[in-house]
PDB file of C-alpha atoms in Angstrom:
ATOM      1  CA  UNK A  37       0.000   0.000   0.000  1.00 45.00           C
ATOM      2  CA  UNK A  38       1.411   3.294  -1.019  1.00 47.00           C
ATOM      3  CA  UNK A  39       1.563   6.002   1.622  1.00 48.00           C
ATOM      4  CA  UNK A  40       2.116   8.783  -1.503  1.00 57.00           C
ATOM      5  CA  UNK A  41      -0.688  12.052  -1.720  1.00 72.00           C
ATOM      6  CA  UNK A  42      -3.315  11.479  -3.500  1.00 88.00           C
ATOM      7  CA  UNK A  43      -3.842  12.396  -7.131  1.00 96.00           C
ATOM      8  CA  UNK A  44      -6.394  15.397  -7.153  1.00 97.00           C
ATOM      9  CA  UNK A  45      -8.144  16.390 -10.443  1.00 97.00           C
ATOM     10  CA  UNK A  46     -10.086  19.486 -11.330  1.00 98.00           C
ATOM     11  CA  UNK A  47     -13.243  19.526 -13.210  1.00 98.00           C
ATOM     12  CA  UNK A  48     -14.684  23.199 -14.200  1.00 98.00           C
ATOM     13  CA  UNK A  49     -17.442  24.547 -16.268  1.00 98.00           C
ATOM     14  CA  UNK A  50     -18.861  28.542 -16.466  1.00 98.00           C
ATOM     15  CA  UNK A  51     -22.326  28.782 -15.930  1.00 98.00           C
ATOM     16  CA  UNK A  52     -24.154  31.428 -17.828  1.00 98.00           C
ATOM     17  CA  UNK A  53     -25.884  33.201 -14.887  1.00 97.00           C
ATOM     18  CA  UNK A  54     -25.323  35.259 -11.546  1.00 97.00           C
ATOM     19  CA  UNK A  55     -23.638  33.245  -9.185  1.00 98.00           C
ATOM     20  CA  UNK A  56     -26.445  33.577  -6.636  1.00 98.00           C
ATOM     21  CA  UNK A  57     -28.348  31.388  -8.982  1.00 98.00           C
ATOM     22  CA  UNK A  58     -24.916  28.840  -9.690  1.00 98.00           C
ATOM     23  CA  UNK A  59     -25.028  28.600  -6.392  1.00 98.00           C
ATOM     24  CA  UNK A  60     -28.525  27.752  -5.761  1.00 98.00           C
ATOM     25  CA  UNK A  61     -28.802  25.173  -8.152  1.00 98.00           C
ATOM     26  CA  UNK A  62     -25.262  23.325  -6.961  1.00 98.00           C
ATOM     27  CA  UNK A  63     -26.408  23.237  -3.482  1.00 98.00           C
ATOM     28  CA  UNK A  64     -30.345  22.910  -3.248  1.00 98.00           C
ATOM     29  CA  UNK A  65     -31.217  19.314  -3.500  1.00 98.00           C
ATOM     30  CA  UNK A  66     -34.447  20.388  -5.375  1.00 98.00           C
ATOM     31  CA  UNK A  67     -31.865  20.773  -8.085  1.00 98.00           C
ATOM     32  CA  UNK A  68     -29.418  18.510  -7.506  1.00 98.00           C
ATOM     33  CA  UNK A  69     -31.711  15.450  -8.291  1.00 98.00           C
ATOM     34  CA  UNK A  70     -32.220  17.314 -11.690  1.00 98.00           C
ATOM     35  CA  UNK A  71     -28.715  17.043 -12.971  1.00 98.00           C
ATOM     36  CA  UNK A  72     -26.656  14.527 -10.680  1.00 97.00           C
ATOM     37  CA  UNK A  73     -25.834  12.142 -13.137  1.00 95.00           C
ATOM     38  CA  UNK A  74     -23.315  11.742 -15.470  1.00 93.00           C
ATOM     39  CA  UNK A  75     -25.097  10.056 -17.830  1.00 94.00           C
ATOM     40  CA  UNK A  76     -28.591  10.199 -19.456  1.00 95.00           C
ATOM     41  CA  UNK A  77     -29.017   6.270 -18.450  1.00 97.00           C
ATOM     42  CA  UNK A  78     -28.358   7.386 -14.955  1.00 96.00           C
ATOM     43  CA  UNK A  79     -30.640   9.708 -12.444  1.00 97.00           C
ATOM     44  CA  UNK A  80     -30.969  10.796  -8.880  1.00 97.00           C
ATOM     45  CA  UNK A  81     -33.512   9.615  -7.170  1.00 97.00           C
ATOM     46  CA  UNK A  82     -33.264  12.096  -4.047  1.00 98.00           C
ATOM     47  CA  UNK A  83     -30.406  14.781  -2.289  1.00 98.00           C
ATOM     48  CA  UNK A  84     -30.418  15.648   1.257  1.00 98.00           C
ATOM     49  CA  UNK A  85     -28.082  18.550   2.157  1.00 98.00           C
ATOM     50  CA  UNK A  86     -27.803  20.371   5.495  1.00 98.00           C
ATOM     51  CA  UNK A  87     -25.114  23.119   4.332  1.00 98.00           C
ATOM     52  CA  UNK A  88     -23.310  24.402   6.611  1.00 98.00           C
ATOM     53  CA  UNK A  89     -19.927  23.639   7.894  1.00 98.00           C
ATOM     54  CA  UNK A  90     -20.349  20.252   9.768  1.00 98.00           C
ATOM     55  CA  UNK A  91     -23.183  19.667   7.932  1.00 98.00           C
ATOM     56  CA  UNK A  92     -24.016  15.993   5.844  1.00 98.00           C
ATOM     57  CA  UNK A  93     -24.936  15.690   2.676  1.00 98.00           C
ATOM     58  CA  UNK A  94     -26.161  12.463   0.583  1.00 98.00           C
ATOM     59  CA  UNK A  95     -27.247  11.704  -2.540  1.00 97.00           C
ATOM     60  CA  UNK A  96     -28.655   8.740  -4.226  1.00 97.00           C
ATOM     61  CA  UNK A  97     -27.067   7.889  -7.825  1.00 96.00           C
ATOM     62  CA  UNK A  98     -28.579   4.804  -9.607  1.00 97.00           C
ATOM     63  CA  UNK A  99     -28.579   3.440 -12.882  1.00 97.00           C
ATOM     64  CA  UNK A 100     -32.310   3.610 -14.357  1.00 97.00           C
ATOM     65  CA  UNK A 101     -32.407   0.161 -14.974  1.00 97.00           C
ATOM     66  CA  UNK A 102     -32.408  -0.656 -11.513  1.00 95.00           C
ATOM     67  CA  UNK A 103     -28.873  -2.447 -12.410  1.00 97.00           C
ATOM     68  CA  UNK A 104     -26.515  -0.029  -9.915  1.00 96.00           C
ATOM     69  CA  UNK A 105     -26.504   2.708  -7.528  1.00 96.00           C
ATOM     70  CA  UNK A 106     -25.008   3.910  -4.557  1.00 95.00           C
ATOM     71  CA  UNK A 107     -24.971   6.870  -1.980  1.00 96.00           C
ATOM     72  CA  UNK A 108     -22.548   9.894  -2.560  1.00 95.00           C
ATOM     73  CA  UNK A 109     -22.435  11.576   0.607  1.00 97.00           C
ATOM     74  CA  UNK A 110     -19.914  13.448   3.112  1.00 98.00           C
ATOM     75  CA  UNK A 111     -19.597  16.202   5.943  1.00 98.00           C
ATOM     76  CA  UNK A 112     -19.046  20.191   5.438  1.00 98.00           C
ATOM     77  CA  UNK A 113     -15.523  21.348   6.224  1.00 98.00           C
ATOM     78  CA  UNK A 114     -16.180  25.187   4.968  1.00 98.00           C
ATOM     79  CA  UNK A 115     -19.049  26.796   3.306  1.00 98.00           C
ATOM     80  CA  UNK A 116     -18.705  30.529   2.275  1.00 98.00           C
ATOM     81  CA  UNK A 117     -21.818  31.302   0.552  1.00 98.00           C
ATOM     82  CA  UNK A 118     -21.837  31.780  -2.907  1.00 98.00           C
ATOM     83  CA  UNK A 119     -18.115  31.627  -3.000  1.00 98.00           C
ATOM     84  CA  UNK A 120     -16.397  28.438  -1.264  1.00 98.00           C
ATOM     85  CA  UNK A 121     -17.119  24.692  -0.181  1.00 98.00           C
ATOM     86  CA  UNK A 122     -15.222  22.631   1.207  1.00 98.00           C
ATOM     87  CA  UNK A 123     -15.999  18.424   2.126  1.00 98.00           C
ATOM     88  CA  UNK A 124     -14.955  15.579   3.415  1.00 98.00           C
ATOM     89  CA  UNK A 125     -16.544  12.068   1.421  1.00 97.00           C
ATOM     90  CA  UNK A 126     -17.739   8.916   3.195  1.00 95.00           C
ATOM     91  CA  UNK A 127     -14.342   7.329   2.473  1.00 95.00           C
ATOM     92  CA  UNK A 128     -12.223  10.762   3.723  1.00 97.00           C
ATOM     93  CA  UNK A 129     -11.150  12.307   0.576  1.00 97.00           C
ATOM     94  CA  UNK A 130     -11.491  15.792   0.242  1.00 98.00           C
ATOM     95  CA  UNK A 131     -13.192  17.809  -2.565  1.00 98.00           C
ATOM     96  CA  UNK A 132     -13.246  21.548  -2.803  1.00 98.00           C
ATOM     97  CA  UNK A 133     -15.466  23.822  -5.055  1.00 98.00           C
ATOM     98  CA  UNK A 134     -14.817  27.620  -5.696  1.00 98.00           C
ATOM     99  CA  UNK A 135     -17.707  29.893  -7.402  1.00 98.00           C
ATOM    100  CA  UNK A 136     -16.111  33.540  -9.021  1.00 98.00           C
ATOM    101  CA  UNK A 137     -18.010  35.779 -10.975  1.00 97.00           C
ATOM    102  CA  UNK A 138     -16.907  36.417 -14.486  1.00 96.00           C
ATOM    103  CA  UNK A 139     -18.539  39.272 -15.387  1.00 96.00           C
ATOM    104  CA  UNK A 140     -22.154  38.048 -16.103  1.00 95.00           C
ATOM    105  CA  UNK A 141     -21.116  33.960 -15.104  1.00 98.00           C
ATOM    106  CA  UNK A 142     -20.040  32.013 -12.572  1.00 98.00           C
ATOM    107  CA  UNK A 143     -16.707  30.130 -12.797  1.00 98.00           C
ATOM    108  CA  UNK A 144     -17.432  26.773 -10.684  1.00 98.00           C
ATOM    109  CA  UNK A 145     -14.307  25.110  -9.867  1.00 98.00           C
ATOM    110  CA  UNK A 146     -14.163  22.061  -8.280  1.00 98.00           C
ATOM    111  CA  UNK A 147     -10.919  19.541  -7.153  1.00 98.00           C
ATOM    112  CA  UNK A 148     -11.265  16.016  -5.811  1.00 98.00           C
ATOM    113  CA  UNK A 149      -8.918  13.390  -3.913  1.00 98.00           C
ATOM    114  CA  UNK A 150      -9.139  10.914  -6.538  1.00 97.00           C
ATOM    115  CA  UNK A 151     -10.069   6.933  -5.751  1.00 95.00           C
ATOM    116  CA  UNK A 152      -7.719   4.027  -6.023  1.00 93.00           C
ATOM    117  CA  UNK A 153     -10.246   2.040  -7.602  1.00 93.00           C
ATOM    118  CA  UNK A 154     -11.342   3.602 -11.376  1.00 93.00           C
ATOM    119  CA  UNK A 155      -8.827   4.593 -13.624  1.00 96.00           C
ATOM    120  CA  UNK A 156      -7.943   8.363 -13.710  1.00 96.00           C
ATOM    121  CA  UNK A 157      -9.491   8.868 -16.819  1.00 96.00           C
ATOM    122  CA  UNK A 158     -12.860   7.765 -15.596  1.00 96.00           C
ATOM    123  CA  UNK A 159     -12.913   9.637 -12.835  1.00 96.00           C
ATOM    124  CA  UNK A 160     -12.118  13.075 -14.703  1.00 96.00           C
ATOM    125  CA  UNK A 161     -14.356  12.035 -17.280  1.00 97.00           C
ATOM    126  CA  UNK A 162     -17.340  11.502 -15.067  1.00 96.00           C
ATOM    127  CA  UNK A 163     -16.639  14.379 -12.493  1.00 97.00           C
ATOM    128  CA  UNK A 164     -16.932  16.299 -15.621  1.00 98.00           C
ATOM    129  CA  UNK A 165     -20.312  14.631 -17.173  1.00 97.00           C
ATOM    130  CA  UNK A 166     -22.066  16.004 -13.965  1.00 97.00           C
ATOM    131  CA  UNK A 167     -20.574  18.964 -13.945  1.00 98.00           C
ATOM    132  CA  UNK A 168     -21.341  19.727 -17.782  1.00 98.00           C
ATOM    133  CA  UNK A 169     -25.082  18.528 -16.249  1.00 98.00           C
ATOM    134  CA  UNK A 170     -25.163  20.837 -14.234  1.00 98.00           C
ATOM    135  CA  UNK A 171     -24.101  23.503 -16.115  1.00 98.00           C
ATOM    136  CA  UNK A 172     -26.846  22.797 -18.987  1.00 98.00           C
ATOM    137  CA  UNK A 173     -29.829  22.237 -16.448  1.00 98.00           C
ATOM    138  CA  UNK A 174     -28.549  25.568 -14.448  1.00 98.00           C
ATOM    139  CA  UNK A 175     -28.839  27.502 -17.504  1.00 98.00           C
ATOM    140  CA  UNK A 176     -31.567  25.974 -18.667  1.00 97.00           C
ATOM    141  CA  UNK A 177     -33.427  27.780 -15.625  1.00 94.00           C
TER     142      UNK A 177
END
């Protein structure tokens, strides 16, 4: 077992709106179980989120077939509203995401303690699916 950092990646997308509303729409589970998935065969059946630093969060992710699914879910180290979270996952990595304004958008920024279990690749690539989801349902608004 390798006692090396773990790889973190960065995902990033700009949403086309204030970032009151980027915000909103990352963070209210009302919205969340609109575009948590990172793939159209995939949805989200609910979101819980108490969030605030110390706070819990979960979300369900399952396959629609009924085939797969699990619980994404962690603890609030640091929320700055409408600028800054910070969280700790189930299995202890950590996972950051930073909102800035560019000039009429929002900049979302997020980094992530990658897993030892998927390749790389498939972790960027699906970190990025939902946050491309995200980005089409927020602006969809």
């Amino acid at each position: 077992m390798s006692t090396s950092a773990k790889t973190v990646l960065t995902v990033q997308t700009t949403v086309n709106a204030p970032v009151e509303k980027a915000w909103d729409s990352f963070t209210n589970p009302d919205h969340i179980i609109k575009w948590n998935q990172a793939s159209p065969d995939w949805h989200c059946p609910w979101s819980k989120n108490d969030l605030r630093a110390g706070g819990a969060f979960s979300t369900r992710m399952e396959a629609k077939d009924g085939s797969f699914g699990f619980d994404f879910g962690g603890i609030y180290d640091a929320v700055d509203k409408n600028k800054y979270i910070e969280y700790t996952m189930g299995d202890g990595r950590k996972v950051t995401v930073t909102f800035t304004t560019e000039g009429e958008a929002s900049k979302v920024l997020e980094t992530f303690e990658a897993e030892d279990t998927n390749p790389i690749e498939m972790q960027q690539g699906g970190w990025q699916s939902i946050m491309d989801s995200y980005k089409n349902y927020s602006e969809a608004l």
